Amino acid sequence: MRAAEAQKSAVGGWILAALTCLGLAGCASPGPPLPPSLKLPQIVSASGLSATRVGGEVKLHWTTPSRTTDRMLISGKMTAEVCRDALGGAAGVRRNAPTKCSVVARVAVVPGPSDAVDTLPATLLAAPAQVLAYRVQLLNEAGRTAGPSAIVFAASGPAPAPLAQWRGRASKAGVVLEWARAAGGAEAIELDRVLEESGGAPVAAPPASPTTAAARMSGLLDAQKEPRETRFRVEAEPGGALDAGGTIDRSAQMGRTYRYTAQRVRSVSIGGLTLEVRSAPTDEATVAMRDEFPPDAPAGLVTVPGFAGDTDAARRPAIDLSWDPNDEPRIAGYRVYRRDADGAANAWQRLNAELVGVAAYRDATPVAGHRYAYRVTAVNEAGRESTPGAEAVETAPVE
C-alpha cells in the first residue's frame, strides 16, 4: 500500500510540474516518470548459494549482492532470512517446486560472502533421511524483499561419527595422519590442510581454491606455488575399504608447518538427489615438517677391480665402485668407507674428504692382492647421514 501511494504521489508531482511549464518559455521536459526506489536488495543468486550438512547442522553460504533491484548501491542495514522445508524422501524433487518454507535463521548481512547456520532439531537427526529444501531472502531496513532465492538441498538423518584418536606426525615420507578405523569403512575421509608461516599464523599469500587429490597424495608441489589451503579426499585402494585408518600426505614439504582437520563424508541418495552428509570436523592436528630424518641407505653397491694411471710407470691397482643413486630430494652427496678384509686392522676408514656428488667412486689407494670391504652412506642437505648400505668385498688386482 505504501509503495502504491508513493508512486501515485510521484506521478502527480510530475503532472503538476508539466502543467506549470506550459506557460513558461524554456522550461525543460521532466522526461518520463520514474517509480520511486523501494531499495530492495537483489535476489541471492542460485549459483552462489550452497547448503552443506555437517554433523547436526546445515551450513549455508552465499554472496550478498551490493546493489538493489534498480541497480543502486545498497545503503542501510540488511537482514538475511533463511527458511527450510522438509520434503521427505519422495522421488523427483524439483529444484523450484513450491515449498512450505519456515524461517529457521535470521542474520545481519553486508554485501559479500555471507553465512548462516541451521541447527537441526532431534526429529531431523533421526532416520530415515529426508530432503531438506532451503531458500534465502534479503530484507532491507523497511523489512521489504525482492523475493526468495532458488532452492538448495541438504539431507537430514544421522550424521557419520567424527573421527576418533585423530593425530598427525612428521616422517621422512611426509605427514602421517592416523585415526581409529571405523567398522565397515563405508564413508570417505576428507582432509583439509592449511599452510602456516614460521610464526604459526596462516600464510599471508592470497587464498587459493582447494585442490582435490587422491589418498596417496604423491608428488612434490613447487615450493613457490604451494597453496595456502588444500583439500584431499582419501579414496579406497583397489579392493580395499574406504577407511584405512590413516594415510600419508606426501606433498608436505620439509621446513613447513601444516594444520590438518578431517571429516567422514557419507553419500545419501534420496528423492532422486545424491547429497553428502559430513561428520563434525576433528580438532586441528598441527605438524611441523623439520628436516631431522636421515636419508635411506644407498643400495646396489658394486665393485670392479682395475688399474689407474695414464702411463705404465704410473699404473697402479684401483677398485671402482658404483651404486644406485638415492631418489630422495635434498641429497647432498655420499661418503665411501673401506676396511681391510684380511688384516687385523679392519676398522672402517672414510676415503673421501669431500662428499661424492655422483653414485660412483674410484679407490686408487689399495695394495695389490689385498681384499677390501666397502660400504657407502648418503648425506642430505641438513648434514644427516644414513646408515651404511650393504658391504661389497673386492680384491685389488695384481700385475
Short mmCIF file of N, CA and C in Angstrom, two decimals, residues 196-342:
data_model
loop_
_atom_site.label_atom_id
_atom_site.label_comp_id
_atom_site.label_asym_id
_atom_site.label_seq_id
_atom_site.Cartn_x
_atom_site.Cartn_y
_atom_site.Cartn_z
N GLU A 196 50.98 -22.93 7.31
CA GLU A 196 51.27 -21.85 8.23
C GLU A 196 52.60 -21.19 7.90
N GLU A 197 52.73 -19.94 8.36
CA GLU A 197 54.03 -19.29 8.34
C GLU A 197 54.86 -19.84 9.49
N SER A 198 56.14 -19.48 9.52
CA SER A 198 57.02 -19.97 10.58
C SER A 198 56.55 -19.50 11.94
N GLY A 199 55.85 -18.36 11.99
CA GLY A 199 55.39 -17.84 13.28
C GLY A 199 54.12 -18.48 13.78
N GLY A 200 53.51 -19.38 12.98
CA GLY A 200 52.32 -20.08 13.44
C GLY A 200 51.03 -19.55 12.84
N ALA A 201 51.07 -18.40 12.15
CA ALA A 201 49.87 -17.86 11.52
C ALA A 201 49.75 -18.41 10.11
N PRO A 202 48.51 -18.45 9.57
CA PRO A 202 48.38 -18.87 8.17
C PRO A 202 49.19 -17.96 7.26
N VAL A 203 49.65 -18.53 6.15
CA VAL A 203 50.48 -17.75 5.24
C VAL A 203 49.69 -16.56 4.71
N ALA A 204 50.42 -15.47 4.43
CA ALA A 204 49.77 -14.23 4.03
C ALA A 204 49.44 -14.19 2.54
N ALA A 205 49.88 -15.20 1.80
CA ALA A 205 49.59 -15.22 0.36
C ALA A 205 48.10 -15.30 0.13
N PRO A 206 47.60 -14.78 -1.01
CA PRO A 206 46.17 -14.83 -1.29
C PRO A 206 45.66 -16.26 -1.26
N PRO A 207 44.47 -16.50 -0.67
CA PRO A 207 43.95 -17.86 -0.59
C PRO A 207 43.79 -18.46 -1.98
N ALA A 208 44.06 -19.75 -2.07
CA ALA A 208 43.88 -20.46 -3.33
C ALA A 208 42.68 -21.38 -3.20
N SER A 209 42.10 -21.75 -4.33
CA SER A 209 40.98 -22.68 -4.29
C SER A 209 41.45 -24.03 -3.82
N PRO A 210 40.62 -24.74 -3.01
CA PRO A 210 41.04 -26.06 -2.55
C PRO A 210 41.36 -26.98 -3.71
N THR A 211 42.38 -27.81 -3.51
CA THR A 211 42.82 -28.75 -4.54
C THR A 211 42.44 -30.15 -4.11
N THR A 212 41.86 -30.93 -5.01
CA THR A 212 41.48 -32.29 -4.69
C THR A 212 42.56 -33.25 -5.16
N ALA A 213 42.87 -34.26 -4.33
CA ALA A 213 43.88 -35.26 -4.68
C ALA A 213 43.46 -36.58 -4.08
N ALA A 214 44.08 -37.67 -4.54
CA ALA A 214 43.77 -38.99 -4.01
C ALA A 214 44.50 -39.20 -2.71
N ALA A 215 44.17 -40.29 -2.02
CA ALA A 215 44.75 -40.53 -0.70
C ALA A 215 46.25 -40.67 -0.75
N ARG A 216 46.76 -41.16 -1.85
CA ARG A 216 48.20 -41.38 -1.91
C ARG A 216 48.98 -40.07 -1.91
N MET A 217 48.36 -39.00 -2.35
CA MET A 217 48.95 -37.66 -2.27
C MET A 217 50.39 -37.64 -2.76
N SER A 218 50.66 -38.31 -3.83
CA SER A 218 52.04 -38.40 -4.30
C SER A 218 52.42 -37.15 -5.07
N GLY A 219 53.71 -36.90 -5.15
CA GLY A 219 54.22 -35.75 -5.89
C GLY A 219 54.56 -34.60 -4.97
N LEU A 220 55.56 -33.85 -5.34
CA LEU A 220 56.03 -32.72 -4.54
C LEU A 220 55.61 -31.44 -5.22
N LEU A 221 54.86 -30.59 -4.50
CA LEU A 221 54.43 -29.32 -5.06
C LEU A 221 55.59 -28.34 -5.09
N ASP A 222 55.59 -27.49 -6.10
CA ASP A 222 56.60 -26.44 -6.18
C ASP A 222 56.48 -25.54 -4.96
N ALA A 223 57.61 -25.25 -4.31
CA ALA A 223 57.60 -24.50 -3.06
C ALA A 223 56.98 -23.12 -3.23
N GLN A 224 57.14 -22.52 -4.40
CA GLN A 224 56.62 -21.19 -4.61
C GLN A 224 55.14 -21.21 -4.97
N LYS A 225 54.60 -22.37 -5.32
CA LYS A 225 53.22 -22.44 -5.77
C LYS A 225 52.33 -23.21 -4.80
N GLU A 226 52.87 -23.61 -3.67
CA GLU A 226 52.08 -24.39 -2.73
C GLU A 226 50.90 -23.57 -2.22
N PRO A 227 49.67 -24.07 -2.38
CA PRO A 227 48.50 -23.28 -1.97
C PRO A 227 48.40 -23.19 -0.45
N ARG A 228 47.73 -22.15 0.01
CA ARG A 228 47.52 -21.97 1.45
C ARG A 228 46.55 -23.03 1.98
N GLU A 229 45.51 -23.31 1.22
CA GLU A 229 44.50 -24.29 1.65
C GLU A 229 44.42 -25.41 0.62
N THR A 230 44.41 -26.63 1.11
CA THR A 230 44.37 -27.80 0.22
C THR A 230 43.38 -28.81 0.80
N ARG A 231 42.60 -29.41 -0.07
CA ARG A 231 41.64 -30.45 0.37
C ARG A 231 41.97 -31.75 -0.33
N PHE A 232 42.03 -32.83 0.46
CA PHE A 232 42.31 -34.16 -0.05
C PHE A 232 41.14 -35.09 0.26
N ARG A 233 40.79 -35.92 -0.70
CA ARG A 233 39.78 -36.96 -0.47
C ARG A 233 40.50 -38.30 -0.46
N VAL A 234 40.38 -39.02 0.65
CA VAL A 234 41.02 -40.33 0.77
C VAL A 234 40.18 -41.35 0.03
N GLU A 235 40.72 -41.87 -1.04
CA GLU A 235 40.00 -42.86 -1.85
C GLU A 235 40.40 -44.26 -1.44
N ALA A 236 39.52 -45.20 -1.72
CA ALA A 236 39.81 -46.59 -1.38
C ALA A 236 40.87 -47.16 -2.31
N GLU A 237 41.73 -47.97 -1.75
CA GLU A 237 42.65 -48.74 -2.59
C GLU A 237 41.85 -49.79 -3.35
N PRO A 238 42.33 -50.25 -4.51
CA PRO A 238 41.60 -51.27 -5.26
C PRO A 238 41.29 -52.49 -4.39
N GLY A 239 40.00 -52.79 -4.27
CA GLY A 239 39.58 -53.94 -3.49
C GLY A 239 39.60 -53.72 -1.99
N GLY A 240 39.89 -52.49 -1.55
CA GLY A 240 40.01 -52.22 -0.12
C GLY A 240 38.86 -51.36 0.38
N ALA A 241 38.85 -51.13 1.71
CA ALA A 241 37.82 -50.30 2.33
C ALA A 241 38.22 -48.84 2.23
N LEU A 242 37.22 -47.96 2.30
CA LEU A 242 37.50 -46.53 2.26
C LEU A 242 38.28 -46.10 3.49
N ASP A 243 37.91 -46.63 4.65
CA ASP A 243 38.54 -46.20 5.89
C ASP A 243 39.70 -47.11 6.22
N ALA A 244 40.91 -46.67 5.88
CA ALA A 244 42.11 -47.46 6.16
C ALA A 244 42.72 -47.12 7.51
N GLY A 245 42.16 -46.13 8.20
CA GLY A 245 42.70 -45.75 9.50
C GLY A 245 43.92 -44.85 9.43
N GLY A 246 44.25 -44.37 8.25
CA GLY A 246 45.40 -43.47 8.13
C GLY A 246 45.82 -43.28 6.69
N THR A 247 46.65 -42.28 6.46
CA THR A 247 47.20 -42.01 5.14
C THR A 247 48.45 -41.15 5.33
N ILE A 248 49.16 -40.90 4.24
CA ILE A 248 50.37 -40.07 4.28
C ILE A 248 50.21 -38.93 3.27
N ASP A 249 50.41 -37.72 3.73
CA ASP A 249 50.44 -36.56 2.85
C ASP A 249 51.87 -36.42 2.33
N ARG A 250 52.12 -36.99 1.17
CA ARG A 250 53.48 -36.99 0.60
C ARG A 250 53.83 -35.65 -0.03
N SER A 251 52.87 -34.75 -0.16
CA SER A 251 53.16 -33.44 -0.76
C SER A 251 53.63 -32.43 0.28
N ALA A 252 53.60 -32.78 1.57
CA ALA A 252 54.08 -31.86 2.61
C ALA A 252 55.58 -31.65 2.46
N GLN A 253 56.02 -30.41 2.57
CA GLN A 253 57.41 -30.07 2.32
C GLN A 253 58.17 -29.83 3.62
N MET A 254 59.43 -30.25 3.62
CA MET A 254 60.28 -30.04 4.77
C MET A 254 60.45 -28.54 5.05
N GLY A 255 60.51 -28.20 6.33
CA GLY A 255 60.68 -26.82 6.73
C GLY A 255 59.38 -26.05 6.84
N ARG A 256 58.24 -26.71 6.62
CA ARG A 256 56.95 -26.03 6.69
C ARG A 256 56.07 -26.66 7.77
N THR A 257 55.10 -25.89 8.23
CA THR A 257 54.19 -26.35 9.27
C THR A 257 52.77 -26.34 8.71
N TYR A 258 52.01 -27.39 9.01
CA TYR A 258 50.66 -27.56 8.47
C TYR A 258 49.67 -27.84 9.60
N ARG A 259 48.42 -27.39 9.37
CA ARG A 259 47.31 -27.72 10.27
C ARG A 259 46.31 -28.58 9.49
N TYR A 260 45.91 -29.69 10.09
CA TYR A 260 45.00 -30.63 9.43
C TYR A 260 43.72 -30.81 10.25
N THR A 261 42.60 -30.90 9.55
CA THR A 261 41.34 -31.37 10.13
C THR A 261 40.78 -32.43 9.18
N ALA A 262 39.87 -33.25 9.70
CA ALA A 262 39.33 -34.34 8.88
C ALA A 262 37.86 -34.55 9.19
N GLN A 263 37.13 -35.05 8.20
CA GLN A 263 35.71 -35.38 8.33
C GLN A 263 35.41 -36.68 7.60
N ARG A 264 34.47 -37.41 8.14
CA ARG A 264 33.88 -38.52 7.37
C ARG A 264 32.80 -37.93 6.46
N VAL A 265 32.68 -38.48 5.24
CA VAL A 265 31.72 -37.98 4.27
C VAL A 265 30.90 -39.16 3.76
N ARG A 266 29.58 -39.08 3.96
CA ARG A 266 28.67 -40.14 3.51
C ARG A 266 27.79 -39.60 2.38
N SER A 267 27.64 -40.36 1.32
CA SER A 267 26.74 -40.00 0.22
C SER A 267 25.38 -40.63 0.46
N VAL A 268 24.32 -39.82 0.32
CA VAL A 268 22.96 -40.27 0.56
C VAL A 268 22.14 -40.02 -0.69
N SER A 269 21.44 -41.03 -1.20
CA SER A 269 20.59 -40.88 -2.38
C SER A 269 19.14 -40.90 -1.93
N ILE A 270 18.46 -39.77 -2.04
CA ILE A 270 17.04 -39.65 -1.67
C ILE A 270 16.37 -38.65 -2.61
N GLY A 271 15.10 -38.92 -2.88
CA GLY A 271 14.33 -38.00 -3.70
C GLY A 271 14.91 -37.74 -5.07
N GLY A 272 15.66 -38.71 -5.61
CA GLY A 272 16.29 -38.51 -6.90
C GLY A 272 17.53 -37.65 -6.85
N LEU A 273 17.97 -37.30 -5.64
CA LEU A 273 19.17 -36.48 -5.47
C LEU A 273 20.24 -37.28 -4.75
N THR A 274 21.50 -36.97 -5.00
CA THR A 274 22.62 -37.53 -4.24
C THR A 274 23.23 -36.39 -3.43
N LEU A 275 23.14 -36.52 -2.11
CA LEU A 275 23.58 -35.46 -1.20
C LEU A 275 24.64 -36.00 -0.25
N GLU A 276 25.45 -35.11 0.28
CA GLU A 276 26.51 -35.50 1.21
C GLU A 276 26.14 -35.12 2.63
N VAL A 277 26.47 -36.02 3.55
CA VAL A 277 26.33 -35.74 4.98
C VAL A 277 27.71 -35.92 5.61
N ARG A 278 28.20 -34.87 6.26
CA ARG A 278 29.55 -34.88 6.82
C ARG A 278 29.50 -34.97 8.34
N SER A 279 30.52 -35.61 8.89
CA SER A 279 30.65 -35.61 10.34
C SER A 279 31.15 -34.25 10.80
N ALA A 280 31.06 -34.01 12.12
CA ALA A 280 31.70 -32.82 12.67
C ALA A 280 33.20 -32.95 12.43
N PRO A 281 33.90 -31.85 12.14
CA PRO A 281 35.34 -31.94 11.89
C PRO A 281 36.11 -32.25 13.16
N THR A 282 37.29 -32.82 12.98
CA THR A 282 38.18 -33.09 14.11
C THR A 282 38.78 -31.80 14.62
N ASP A 283 39.42 -31.87 15.77
CA ASP A 283 40.28 -30.77 16.20
C ASP A 283 41.47 -30.69 15.24
N GLU A 284 42.16 -29.56 15.27
CA GLU A 284 43.31 -29.40 14.39
C GLU A 284 44.50 -30.21 14.89
N ALA A 285 45.18 -30.86 13.96
CA ALA A 285 46.45 -31.54 14.24
C ALA A 285 47.53 -30.73 13.54
N THR A 286 48.43 -30.14 14.33
CA THR A 286 49.50 -29.31 13.78
C THR A 286 50.78 -30.11 13.68
N VAL A 287 51.37 -30.12 12.50
CA VAL A 287 52.58 -30.92 12.25
C VAL A 287 53.64 -30.03 11.63
N ALA A 288 54.80 -29.98 12.28
CA ALA A 288 55.96 -29.24 11.74
C ALA A 288 56.87 -30.24 11.04
N MET A 289 57.11 -29.99 9.76
CA MET A 289 57.97 -30.86 8.97
C MET A 289 59.42 -30.38 9.07
N ARG A 290 60.10 -30.81 10.11
CA ARG A 290 61.51 -30.45 10.30
C ARG A 290 62.38 -31.49 9.62
N ASP A 291 63.44 -31.02 8.99
CA ASP A 291 64.33 -31.91 8.25
C ASP A 291 65.28 -32.60 9.22
N GLU A 292 64.75 -33.55 9.99
CA GLU A 292 65.54 -34.23 11.01
C GLU A 292 65.64 -35.72 10.76
N PHE A 293 65.32 -36.14 9.55
CA PHE A 293 65.34 -37.57 9.22
C PHE A 293 66.52 -37.87 8.29
N PRO A 294 67.32 -38.87 8.62
CA PRO A 294 68.43 -39.23 7.73
C PRO A 294 67.89 -39.86 6.44
N PRO A 295 68.65 -39.77 5.37
CA PRO A 295 68.20 -40.40 4.12
C PRO A 295 68.28 -41.91 4.19
N ASP A 296 67.76 -42.56 3.17
CA ASP A 296 67.84 -44.02 3.07
C ASP A 296 69.28 -44.43 2.77
N ALA A 297 69.63 -45.63 3.21
CA ALA A 297 70.96 -46.17 2.91
C ALA A 297 71.06 -46.47 1.41
N PRO A 298 72.17 -46.12 0.79
CA PRO A 298 72.34 -46.45 -0.63
C PRO A 298 72.31 -47.97 -0.86
N ALA A 299 71.77 -48.37 -1.98
CA ALA A 299 71.66 -49.79 -2.31
C ALA A 299 72.39 -50.07 -3.62
N GLY A 300 72.60 -51.34 -3.88
CA GLY A 300 73.16 -51.77 -5.17
C GLY A 300 74.64 -51.53 -5.34
N LEU A 301 75.42 -51.58 -4.25
CA LEU A 301 76.86 -51.32 -4.37
C LEU A 301 77.54 -52.44 -5.14
N VAL A 302 78.33 -52.05 -6.15
CA VAL A 302 79.08 -52.99 -6.99
C VAL A 302 80.53 -52.52 -7.05
N THR A 303 81.47 -53.49 -6.97
CA THR A 303 82.90 -53.16 -7.06
C THR A 303 83.51 -53.86 -8.28
N VAL A 304 84.43 -53.17 -8.95
CA VAL A 304 85.10 -53.72 -10.13
C VAL A 304 86.59 -53.44 -10.01
N PRO A 305 87.45 -54.50 -9.99
CA PRO A 305 88.90 -54.25 -9.89
C PRO A 305 89.46 -53.75 -11.22
N GLY A 306 90.54 -52.98 -11.14
CA GLY A 306 91.16 -52.45 -12.35
C GLY A 306 92.44 -51.74 -12.00
N PHE A 307 92.87 -50.88 -12.91
CA PHE A 307 94.11 -50.14 -12.71
C PHE A 307 93.87 -48.66 -13.01
N ALA A 308 94.64 -47.82 -12.30
CA ALA A 308 94.63 -46.38 -12.53
C ALA A 308 95.98 -45.94 -13.04
N GLY A 309 96.05 -44.77 -13.66
CA GLY A 309 97.30 -44.24 -14.18
C GLY A 309 97.29 -44.16 -15.68
N ASP A 310 97.87 -43.11 -16.20
CA ASP A 310 97.86 -42.90 -17.64
C ASP A 310 99.04 -43.54 -18.36
N THR A 311 100.08 -43.87 -17.60
CA THR A 311 101.28 -44.49 -18.21
C THR A 311 101.62 -45.75 -17.47
N ASP A 312 102.50 -46.58 -18.09
CA ASP A 312 102.91 -47.82 -17.43
C ASP A 312 103.61 -47.53 -16.11
N ALA A 313 104.38 -46.44 -16.07
CA ALA A 313 105.12 -46.11 -14.85
C ALA A 313 104.17 -45.71 -13.73
N ALA A 314 103.06 -45.09 -14.11
CA ALA A 314 102.10 -44.62 -13.10
C ALA A 314 101.00 -45.64 -12.84
N ARG A 315 101.05 -46.76 -13.53
CA ARG A 315 99.99 -47.75 -13.41
C ARG A 315 99.97 -48.34 -12.00
N ARG A 316 98.80 -48.42 -11.40
CA ARG A 316 98.66 -48.93 -10.04
C ARG A 316 97.28 -49.56 -9.88
N PRO A 317 97.13 -50.44 -8.87
CA PRO A 317 95.83 -51.09 -8.66
C PRO A 317 94.76 -50.05 -8.28
N ALA A 318 93.54 -50.33 -8.67
CA ALA A 318 92.39 -49.48 -8.32
C ALA A 318 91.15 -50.35 -8.24
N ILE A 319 90.18 -49.88 -7.49
CA ILE A 319 88.88 -50.56 -7.41
C ILE A 319 87.80 -49.50 -7.64
N ASP A 320 86.98 -49.72 -8.66
CA ASP A 320 85.89 -48.80 -8.99
C ASP A 320 84.61 -49.26 -8.29
N LEU A 321 83.89 -48.29 -7.70
CA LEU A 321 82.63 -48.57 -7.01
C LEU A 321 81.50 -47.81 -7.70
N SER A 322 80.33 -48.41 -7.73
CA SER A 322 79.12 -47.73 -8.20
C SER A 322 77.93 -48.27 -7.41
N TRP A 323 76.88 -47.46 -7.30
CA TRP A 323 75.69 -47.85 -6.55
C TRP A 323 74.48 -47.11 -7.11
N ASP A 324 73.32 -47.51 -6.65
CA ASP A 324 72.09 -46.87 -7.12
C ASP A 324 71.96 -45.50 -6.46
N PRO A 325 71.74 -44.44 -7.23
CA PRO A 325 71.57 -43.11 -6.62
C PRO A 325 70.27 -43.05 -5.82
N ASN A 326 70.31 -42.38 -4.69
CA ASN A 326 69.09 -42.18 -3.89
C ASN A 326 68.13 -41.30 -4.67
N ASP A 327 66.87 -41.70 -4.70
CA ASP A 327 65.87 -40.91 -5.43
C ASP A 327 65.16 -39.91 -4.53
N GLU A 328 65.65 -39.74 -3.29
CA GLU A 328 65.04 -38.77 -2.38
C GLU A 328 65.49 -37.36 -2.76
N PRO A 329 64.65 -36.35 -2.46
CA PRO A 329 65.10 -34.97 -2.67
C PRO A 329 66.10 -34.56 -1.59
N ARG A 330 66.83 -33.51 -1.87
CA ARG A 330 67.75 -32.89 -0.91
C ARG A 330 68.90 -33.80 -0.50
N ILE A 331 69.39 -34.68 -1.40
CA ILE A 331 70.60 -35.46 -1.15
C ILE A 331 71.80 -34.61 -1.55
N ALA A 332 72.71 -34.38 -0.59
CA ALA A 332 73.88 -33.54 -0.86
C ALA A 332 75.03 -34.34 -1.47
N GLY A 333 75.14 -35.64 -1.14
CA GLY A 333 76.22 -36.45 -1.67
C GLY A 333 76.39 -37.74 -0.87
N TYR A 334 77.54 -38.39 -1.07
CA TYR A 334 77.78 -39.71 -0.49
C TYR A 334 79.17 -39.76 0.17
N ARG A 335 79.28 -40.66 1.17
CA ARG A 335 80.57 -40.94 1.80
C ARG A 335 80.92 -42.41 1.57
N VAL A 336 82.20 -42.65 1.26
CA VAL A 336 82.67 -44.01 0.96
C VAL A 336 83.62 -44.45 2.07
N TYR A 337 83.37 -45.66 2.58
CA TYR A 337 84.19 -46.20 3.67
C TYR A 337 84.83 -47.51 3.20
N ARG A 338 86.04 -47.80 3.77
CA ARG A 338 86.78 -49.01 3.41
C ARG A 338 87.43 -49.59 4.66
N ARG A 339 87.53 -50.93 4.66
CA ARG A 339 88.32 -51.60 5.70
C ARG A 339 89.07 -52.76 5.06
N ASP A 340 90.17 -53.16 5.70
CA ASP A 340 90.97 -54.29 5.22
C ASP A 340 90.27 -55.57 5.63
N ALA A 341 89.87 -56.36 4.65
CA ALA A 341 89.11 -57.57 4.96
C ALA A 341 90.00 -58.72 5.38
N ASP A 342 91.32 -58.61 5.23
CA ASP A 342 92.24 -59.69 5.57
C ASP A 342 93.05 -59.40 6.83
#
